[in-house]
Amino acid sequence: MNRINQKLQETKKILSIYFSAGYPKLNDTVQIIQDLEKSGIDMIEIGLPFSDPLADGPTIQASSTQALHNGMTTQVLFDQLKDIRKTVSIPLVIMGYFNPMLQYGVENFCQKCAEIGIDGLIIPDLPVDVYAEQYKEIFEKHGIINVFLITPQTADERIRFIDSVSDGFIYMVSSASVTGSQSGFGSAQQAYFKRIADMNLKNPQVIGFGISNKETFNQATQFAKGAIIGSAFITHLTENGTAKIEEFVKAIR
């Protein structure tokens, strides 16, 4: 069974952390992953930097730009992660845009992910229809879970279609905006969380965008299986480097 599915079967709420590979320094990637697991994180999203990140807010964009300047590429990331399963056992997901994967070759990309122990991909700009028609078979052949995003504006019919072609979790974007921290969730967002929970989808939901602290983590996981923190953790890396990762995690739960 895929590690993502195993993790989702656990009773506790999932805390996932996102960071940009190659940030703050090019070779920090593996150390950050190892320290996050030691700190009790359930799942890690490794951002593959791209020059035109459509869904990313200023914090993640800046880290992605710096990582590219540091020399991060698809091949460098794969080289960094080639022995990651010797030290890390939690689910690892690569989040990135489709262009670098297309350039690498989708089949080659999925095969390489399987070889090094990547469990899933999140590709915000790959439409679910295109995935279902052209790429689903390739992903399944290599045991890679593809995670799709929904927003408050996504129609129920499309959500159910996404649910039907998914086999992991659905990434619930908390609001119709780019990534970034916020102080809390308003009544409209909480109503959206409840609406999706009441749809009784077969795939659990994990909420991202706007989760930054214990309060927003608890608000999000009241209705969902887990939550993802990205911008707040990258801000922590900007201010502290790879130090004090455990302190950051303990402040959330």
XYZ file of N, CA, C and O in Angstrom, residues 103-225:
492
model
N 8.932 18.331 -19.600
C 10.274 18.407 -20.182
C 11.100 17.166 -19.828
O 11.870 16.666 -20.656
N 10.932 16.689 -18.603
C 11.680 15.507 -18.145
C 11.139 14.234 -18.797
O 11.852 13.243 -18.954
N 9.847 14.312 -19.173
C 9.130 13.140 -19.691
C 8.266 12.584 -18.571
O 8.797 12.192 -17.528
N 6.963 12.579 -18.756
C 6.056 12.195 -17.666
C 6.339 10.778 -17.183
O 6.411 10.516 -15.984
N 6.515 9.857 -18.120
C 6.811 8.470 -17.735
C 8.136 8.394 -16.986
O 8.238 7.753 -15.939
N 9.162 9.072 -17.486
C 10.465 9.066 -16.821
C 10.373 9.688 -15.436
O 11.007 9.216 -14.481
N 9.589 10.772 -15.331
C 9.440 11.466 -14.048
C 8.783 10.537 -13.029
O 9.261 10.409 -11.892
N 7.702 9.891 -13.426
C 7.006 8.987 -12.505
C 7.877 7.794 -12.124
O 7.902 7.363 -10.961
N 8.609 7.277 -13.100
C 9.496 6.142 -12.831
C 10.583 6.532 -11.836
O 10.894 5.783 -10.903
N 11.150 7.723 -12.012
C 12.201 8.190 -11.105
C 11.629 8.401 -9.701
O 12.272 8.054 -8.699
N 10.430 8.978 -9.619
C 9.782 9.162 -8.314
C 9.616 7.824 -7.605
O 9.890 7.695 -6.405
N 9.153 6.812 -8.354
C 8.952 5.486 -7.769
C 10.278 4.887 -7.286
O 10.344 4.289 -6.202
N 11.329 5.089 -8.063
C 12.646 4.525 -7.712
C 13.168 5.087 -6.393
O 13.742 4.360 -5.581
N 12.974 6.396 -6.183
C 13.555 7.009 -4.979
C 12.591 7.021 -3.798
O 12.996 7.360 -2.685
N 11.326 6.634 -4.033
C 10.398 6.529 -2.913
C 9.472 7.708 -2.716
O 8.986 7.942 -1.614
N 9.217 8.453 -3.789
C 8.202 9.510 -3.735
C 6.839 8.851 -3.859
O 6.624 7.985 -4.711
N 5.888 9.278 -3.016
C 4.588 8.613 -2.955
C 3.515 9.277 -3.801
O 2.549 8.627 -4.208
N 3.640 10.592 -4.024
C 2.598 11.291 -4.744
C 3.092 12.574 -5.373
O 4.194 13.056 -5.074
N 2.251 13.131 -6.246
C 2.536 14.405 -6.892
C 1.336 15.320 -6.741
O 0.186 14.868 -6.749
N 1.604 16.611 -6.578
C 0.572 17.644 -6.632
C 0.980 18.581 -7.758
O 2.043 19.197 -7.709
N 0.125 18.672 -8.783
C 0.454 19.459 -9.977
C -0.702 20.430 -10.224
O -1.684 20.086 -10.889
N -0.641 21.651 -9.676
C -1.788 22.564 -9.729
C -2.280 22.897 -11.134
O -3.462 23.186 -11.311
N -1.396 22.843 -12.125
C -1.811 23.258 -13.471
C -2.062 22.089 -14.422
O -2.147 22.276 -15.634
N -2.218 20.879 -13.889
C -2.595 19.732 -14.719
C -4.089 19.468 -14.522
O -4.505 18.989 -13.468
N -4.934 19.795 -15.522
C -6.377 19.602 -15.367
C -6.726 18.124 -15.163
O -6.112 17.240 -15.772
N -7.702 17.884 -14.323
C -8.078 16.512 -13.995
C -8.536 15.748 -15.233
O -8.257 14.549 -15.368
N -9.191 16.432 -16.177
C -9.663 15.768 -17.394
C -8.489 15.249 -18.226
O -8.517 14.125 -18.736
N -7.461 16.104 -18.352
C -6.271 15.732 -19.121
C -5.552 14.571 -18.438
O -5.113 13.614 -19.089
N -5.454 14.653 -17.101
C -4.825 13.566 -16.350
C -5.564 12.249 -16.587
O -4.942 11.220 -16.887
N -6.886 12.286 -16.447
C -7.686 11.059 -16.582
C -7.534 10.437 -17.970
O -7.450 9.207 -18.108
N -7.460 11.289 -18.990
C -7.403 10.788 -20.371
C -6.002 10.339 -20.782
O -5.852 9.349 -21.503
N -4.974 11.083 -20.327
C -3.637 10.863 -20.886
C -2.596 10.296 -19.921
O -1.637 9.656 -20.373
N -2.741 10.520 -18.618
C -1.633 10.215 -17.715
C -1.962 9.284 -16.553
O -1.054 8.755 -15.919
N -3.230 9.063 -16.280
C -3.620 8.261 -15.106
C -2.965 6.878 -15.128
O -2.453 6.382 -14.124
N -2.972 6.264 -16.303
C -2.406 4.921 -16.447
C -0.917 4.895 -16.104
O -0.422 3.962 -15.450
N -0.199 5.956 -16.511
C 1.243 6.037 -16.220
C 1.477 6.170 -14.723
O 2.334 5.480 -14.143
N 0.723 7.055 -14.078
C 0.873 7.251 -12.635
C 0.601 5.949 -11.887
O 1.362 5.561 -10.990
N -0.489 5.277 -12.257
C -0.872 4.048 -11.557
C 0.137 2.933 -11.790
O 0.421 2.143 -10.879
N 0.694 2.887 -12.983
C 1.711 1.880 -13.311
C 2.900 1.971 -12.359
O 3.484 0.954 -11.966
N 3.260 3.202 -11.968
C 4.421 3.408 -11.102
C 4.037 3.602 -9.632
O 4.903 3.901 -8.806
N 2.752 3.439 -9.310
C 2.313 3.531 -7.918
C 2.356 4.933 -7.348
O 2.505 5.116 -6.124
N 2.228 5.942 -8.210
C 2.281 7.339 -7.772
C 0.859 7.896 -7.656
O 0.083 7.833 -8.607
N 0.529 8.437 -6.510
C -0.774 9.067 -6.299
C -0.727 10.495 -6.821
O 0.220 11.234 -6.530
N -1.742 10.889 -7.582
C -1.842 12.275 -8.043
C -2.917 12.973 -7.225
O -4.042 12.499 -7.132
N -2.555 14.098 -6.628
C -3.450 14.824 -5.729
C -3.983 16.062 -6.436
O -3.205 16.881 -6.943
N -5.302 16.214 -6.453
C -5.931 17.350 -7.121
C -6.411 18.392 -6.116
O -6.750 18.071 -4.980
N -6.456 19.638 -6.593
C -6.892 20.744 -5.754
C -8.339 21.101 -6.070
O -8.765 21.051 -7.227
N -9.085 21.469 -5.021
C -10.405 22.071 -5.202
C -10.411 23.398 -4.440
O -9.621 23.596 -3.514
N -11.304 24.300 -4.841
C -11.426 25.610 -4.197
C -12.896 25.848 -3.840
O -13.773 25.061 -4.234
N -13.196 26.935 -3.122
C -14.607 27.225 -2.824
C -15.452 27.403 -4.083
O -16.674 27.269 -4.036
N -14.793 27.704 -5.220
C -15.531 27.931 -6.464
C -15.727 26.654 -7.307
O -16.411 26.683 -8.317
N -15.103 25.555 -6.898
C -15.211 24.326 -7.684
C -16.623 23.758 -7.558
O -17.125 23.564 -6.458
N -17.237 23.482 -8.699
C -18.612 22.961 -8.710
C -18.664 21.553 -8.122
O -17.713 20.769 -8.253
N -19.797 21.236 -7.496
C -19.964 19.913 -6.879
C -19.732 18.789 -7.884
O -19.110 17.770 -7.559
N -20.222 18.959 -9.113
C -20.071 17.929 -10.135
C -18.590 17.656 -10.417
O -18.168 16.504 -10.552
N -17.797 18.733 -10.494
C -16.358 18.558 -10.750
C -15.658 17.942 -9.533
O -14.744 17.129 -9.685
N -16.081 18.344 -8.344
C -15.496 17.756 -7.133
C -15.724 16.246 -7.129
O -14.815 15.467 -6.816
N -16.926 15.839 -7.511
C -17.225 14.397 -7.524
C -16.420 13.678 -8.618
O -16.005 12.528 -8.438
N -16.164 14.363 -9.735
C -15.322 13.767 -10.774
C -13.886 13.619 -10.276
O -13.254 12.570 -10.459
N -13.367 14.672 -9.619
C -12.023 14.607 -9.037
C -11.941 13.459 -8.035
O -10.976 12.690 -8.015
N -12.971 13.325 -7.210
C -13.019 12.258 -6.212
C -12.982 10.886 -6.883
O -12.315 9.962 -6.402
N -13.647 10.775 -8.027
C -13.743 9.475 -8.706
C -12.419 9.028 -9.319
O -12.172 7.818 -9.442
N -11.567 9.983 -9.717
C -10.285 9.604 -10.338
C -9.123 9.673 -9.343
O -7.983 9.390 -9.705
N -9.418 10.043 -8.095
C -8.368 10.171 -7.075
C -8.257 8.896 -6.248
O -9.224 8.148 -6.101
N -7.061 8.690 -5.698
C -6.848 7.544 -4.815
C -5.855 7.931 -3.727
O -4.775 7.365 -3.605
N -6.207 8.934 -2.962
C -5.320 9.385 -1.890
C -6.077 10.380 -1.046
O -6.917 10.018 -0.235
N -5.785 11.657 -1.274
C -6.558 12.706 -0.617
C -6.817 13.830 -1.605
O -6.176 13.908 -2.655
N -7.779 14.668 -1.268
C -8.077 15.843 -2.080
C -7.532 17.067 -1.348
O -7.746 17.235 -0.145
N -6.798 17.892 -2.067
C -6.201 19.107 -1.506
C -7.243 20.217 -1.582
O -7.568 20.703 -2.648
N -7.774 20.603 -0.435
C -8.773 21.665 -0.372
C -8.085 23.009 -0.189
O -7.497 23.274 0.859
N -8.130 23.835 -1.210
C -7.605 25.194 -1.094
C -8.619 25.995 -0.274
O -9.808 26.020 -0.592
N -8.150 26.633 0.793
C -9.069 27.243 1.757
C -9.812 28.451 1.215
O -10.900 28.779 1.680
N -9.210 29.132 0.235
C -9.862 30.328 -0.303
C -9.414 30.543 -1.739
O -8.430 29.950 -2.186
N -10.128 31.397 -2.452
C -9.802 31.668 -3.857
C -8.676 32.687 -3.954
O -8.869 33.837 -4.335
N -7.492 32.276 -3.569
C -6.339 33.186 -3.584
C -5.073 32.358 -3.713
O -5.131 31.136 -3.797
N -3.936 33.038 -3.699
C -2.662 32.327 -3.720
C -2.290 31.928 -2.295
O -2.963 32.291 -1.335
N -1.204 31.170 -2.165
C -0.758 30.715 -0.860
C -0.360 31.895 0.022
O 0.012 32.959 -0.450
N -0.414 31.664 1.337
C 0.001 32.695 2.283
C -0.684 32.506 3.612
O -1.747 31.899 3.710
N -0.067 33.025 4.662
C -0.626 32.896 6.001
C -1.779 33.866 6.199
O -1.868 34.911 5.559
N -2.670 33.511 7.115
C -3.725 34.433 7.512
C -4.033 34.193 8.989
O -3.614 33.208 9.565
N -4.772 35.127 9.598
C -4.973 35.065 11.047
C -6.013 34.037 11.455
O -5.996 33.511 12.554
N -6.942 33.711 10.583
C -7.975 32.748 10.927
C -8.950 32.604 9.778
O -8.864 33.309 8.781
N -9.879 31.675 9.922
C -10.851 31.428 8.865
C -12.195 32.022 9.242
O -12.689 31.826 10.350
N -12.803 32.737 8.292
C -14.096 33.358 8.526
C -15.240 32.378 8.345
O -15.044 31.208 8.009
N -16.448 32.862 8.530
C -17.633 32.003 8.464
C -17.829 31.401 7.077
O -18.262 30.251 6.944
N -17.497 32.167 6.016
C -17.655 31.649 4.658
C -16.726 30.456 4.415
O -17.133 29.455 3.810
N -15.481 30.569 4.884
C -14.540 29.459 4.710
C -14.966 28.241 5.524
O -14.904 27.115 5.053
N -15.422 28.487 6.740
C -15.836 27.357 7.576
C -17.073 26.678 6.986
O -17.220 25.454 7.067
N -17.969 27.467 6.372
C -19.138 26.888 5.711
C -18.708 26.030 4.517
O -19.288 24.962 4.253
N -17.684 26.491 3.805
C -17.117 25.720 2.686
C -16.517 24.410 3.190
O -16.764 23.335 2.616
N -15.748 24.475 4.284
C -15.171 23.252 4.852
C -16.280 22.251 5.192
O -16.176 21.061 4.898
N -17.343 22.746 5.809
C -18.457 21.870 6.221
C -19.187 21.319 4.998
O -19.575 20.144 4.962
N -19.369 22.154 3.978
C -20.068 21.710 2.764
C -19.353 20.529 2.127
O -19.984 19.536 1.728
N -18.030 20.626 2.046
C -17.259 19.536 1.439
C -17.306 18.298 2.332
O -17.469 17.174 1.844
N -17.185 18.490 3.641
C -17.255 17.355 4.568
C -18.591 16.627 4.431
O -18.650 15.391 4.471
N -19.667 17.382 4.226
C -21.004 16.801 4.124
C -21.244 16.072 2.796
O -22.254 15.375 2.649
N -20.323 16.240 1.836
C -20.467 15.535 0.557
C -20.092 14.058 0.678
O -20.360 13.265 -0.232
N -19.457 13.687 1.792
C -19.080 12.287 2.038
C -18.291 11.684 0.872
O -18.633 10.617 0.351
N -17.235 12.384 0.473
C -16.383 11.903 -0.612
C -15.606 10.669 -0.170
O -15.358 10.467 1.016
N -15.199 9.858 -1.137
C -14.454 8.642 -0.779
C -13.016 8.963 -0.359
O -12.418 8.222 0.416
N -12.471 10.061 -0.877
C -11.114 10.466 -0.505
C -11.161 11.504 0.609
O -11.928 12.468 0.516
N -10.349 11.340 1.658
C -10.290 12.365 2.703
C -9.749 13.681 2.158
O -9.103 13.704 1.101
N -10.005 14.761 2.867
C -9.549 16.080 2.430
C -8.460 16.604 3.378
O -8.515 16.386 4.577
N -7.499 17.276 2.787
C -6.452 17.967 3.538
C -6.474 19.420 3.076
O -6.476 19.689 1.880
N -6.531 20.340 4.038
C -6.721 21.758 3.711
C -5.379 22.484 3.675
O -4.535 22.318 4.558
N -5.191 23.300 2.639
C -3.988 24.111 2.519
C -4.325 25.548 2.167
O -5.472 25.876 1.873
N -3.340 26.413 2.206
C -3.434 27.855 1.963
C -4.031 28.526 3.220
O -5.184 28.326 3.562
N -3.229 29.321 3.887
C -3.722 30.082 5.033
C -3.550 29.403 6.380
O -3.970 29.935 7.401
N -2.923 28.208 6.410
C -2.673 27.527 7.691
C -1.289 27.960 8.170
O -0.305 27.784 7.457
N -1.228 28.536 9.356
C 0.064 29.088 9.781
C 0.408 28.833 11.244
O 1.543 29.031 11.659
N -0.570 28.386 12.037
C -0.333 28.235 13.474
C -1.312 27.220 14.049
O -2.095 26.610 13.320
N -1.249 27.057 15.367
C -2.108 26.079 16.043
C -3.594 26.376 15.816
O -4.401 25.469 15.570
N -3.957 27.652 15.884
C -5.363 28.041 15.741
C -5.916 27.651 14.365
O -6.970 27.016 14.256
N -5.200 28.039 13.304
C -5.705 27.749 11.960
C -5.612 26.250 11.654
O -6.457 25.717 10.925
N -4.627 25.563 12.208
C -4.542 24.105 12.034
C -5.764 23.431 12.660
O -6.400 22.573 12.048
N -6.105 23.836 13.877
C -7.263 23.246 14.561
C -8.573 23.574 13.857
O -9.468 22.737 13.760
N -8.687 24.817 13.355
C -9.906 25.200 12.624
C -10.076 24.348 11.367
O -11.174 23.872 11.061
N -8.988 24.169 10.644
C -9.045 23.418 9.392
C -9.363 21.944 9.636
O -10.178 21.340 8.934
N -8.731 21.355 10.646
C -8.887 19.915 10.869
C -10.169 19.563 11.620
O -10.450 18.390 11.842
N -10.946 20.566 11.989
C -12.265 20.292 12.567
C -13.149 19.586 11.537
O -13.983 18.762 11.877
N -12.947 19.934 10.251
C -13.770 19.374 9.183
C -13.001 18.472 8.231
O -13.603 17.804 7.392
N -11.680 18.458 8.321
C -10.873 17.719 7.344
C -9.898 16.779 8.048
O -9.674 16.876 9.268
N -9.315 15.881 7.270
C -8.388 14.892 7.812
C -7.060 15.506 8.246
O -6.383 15.010 9.127
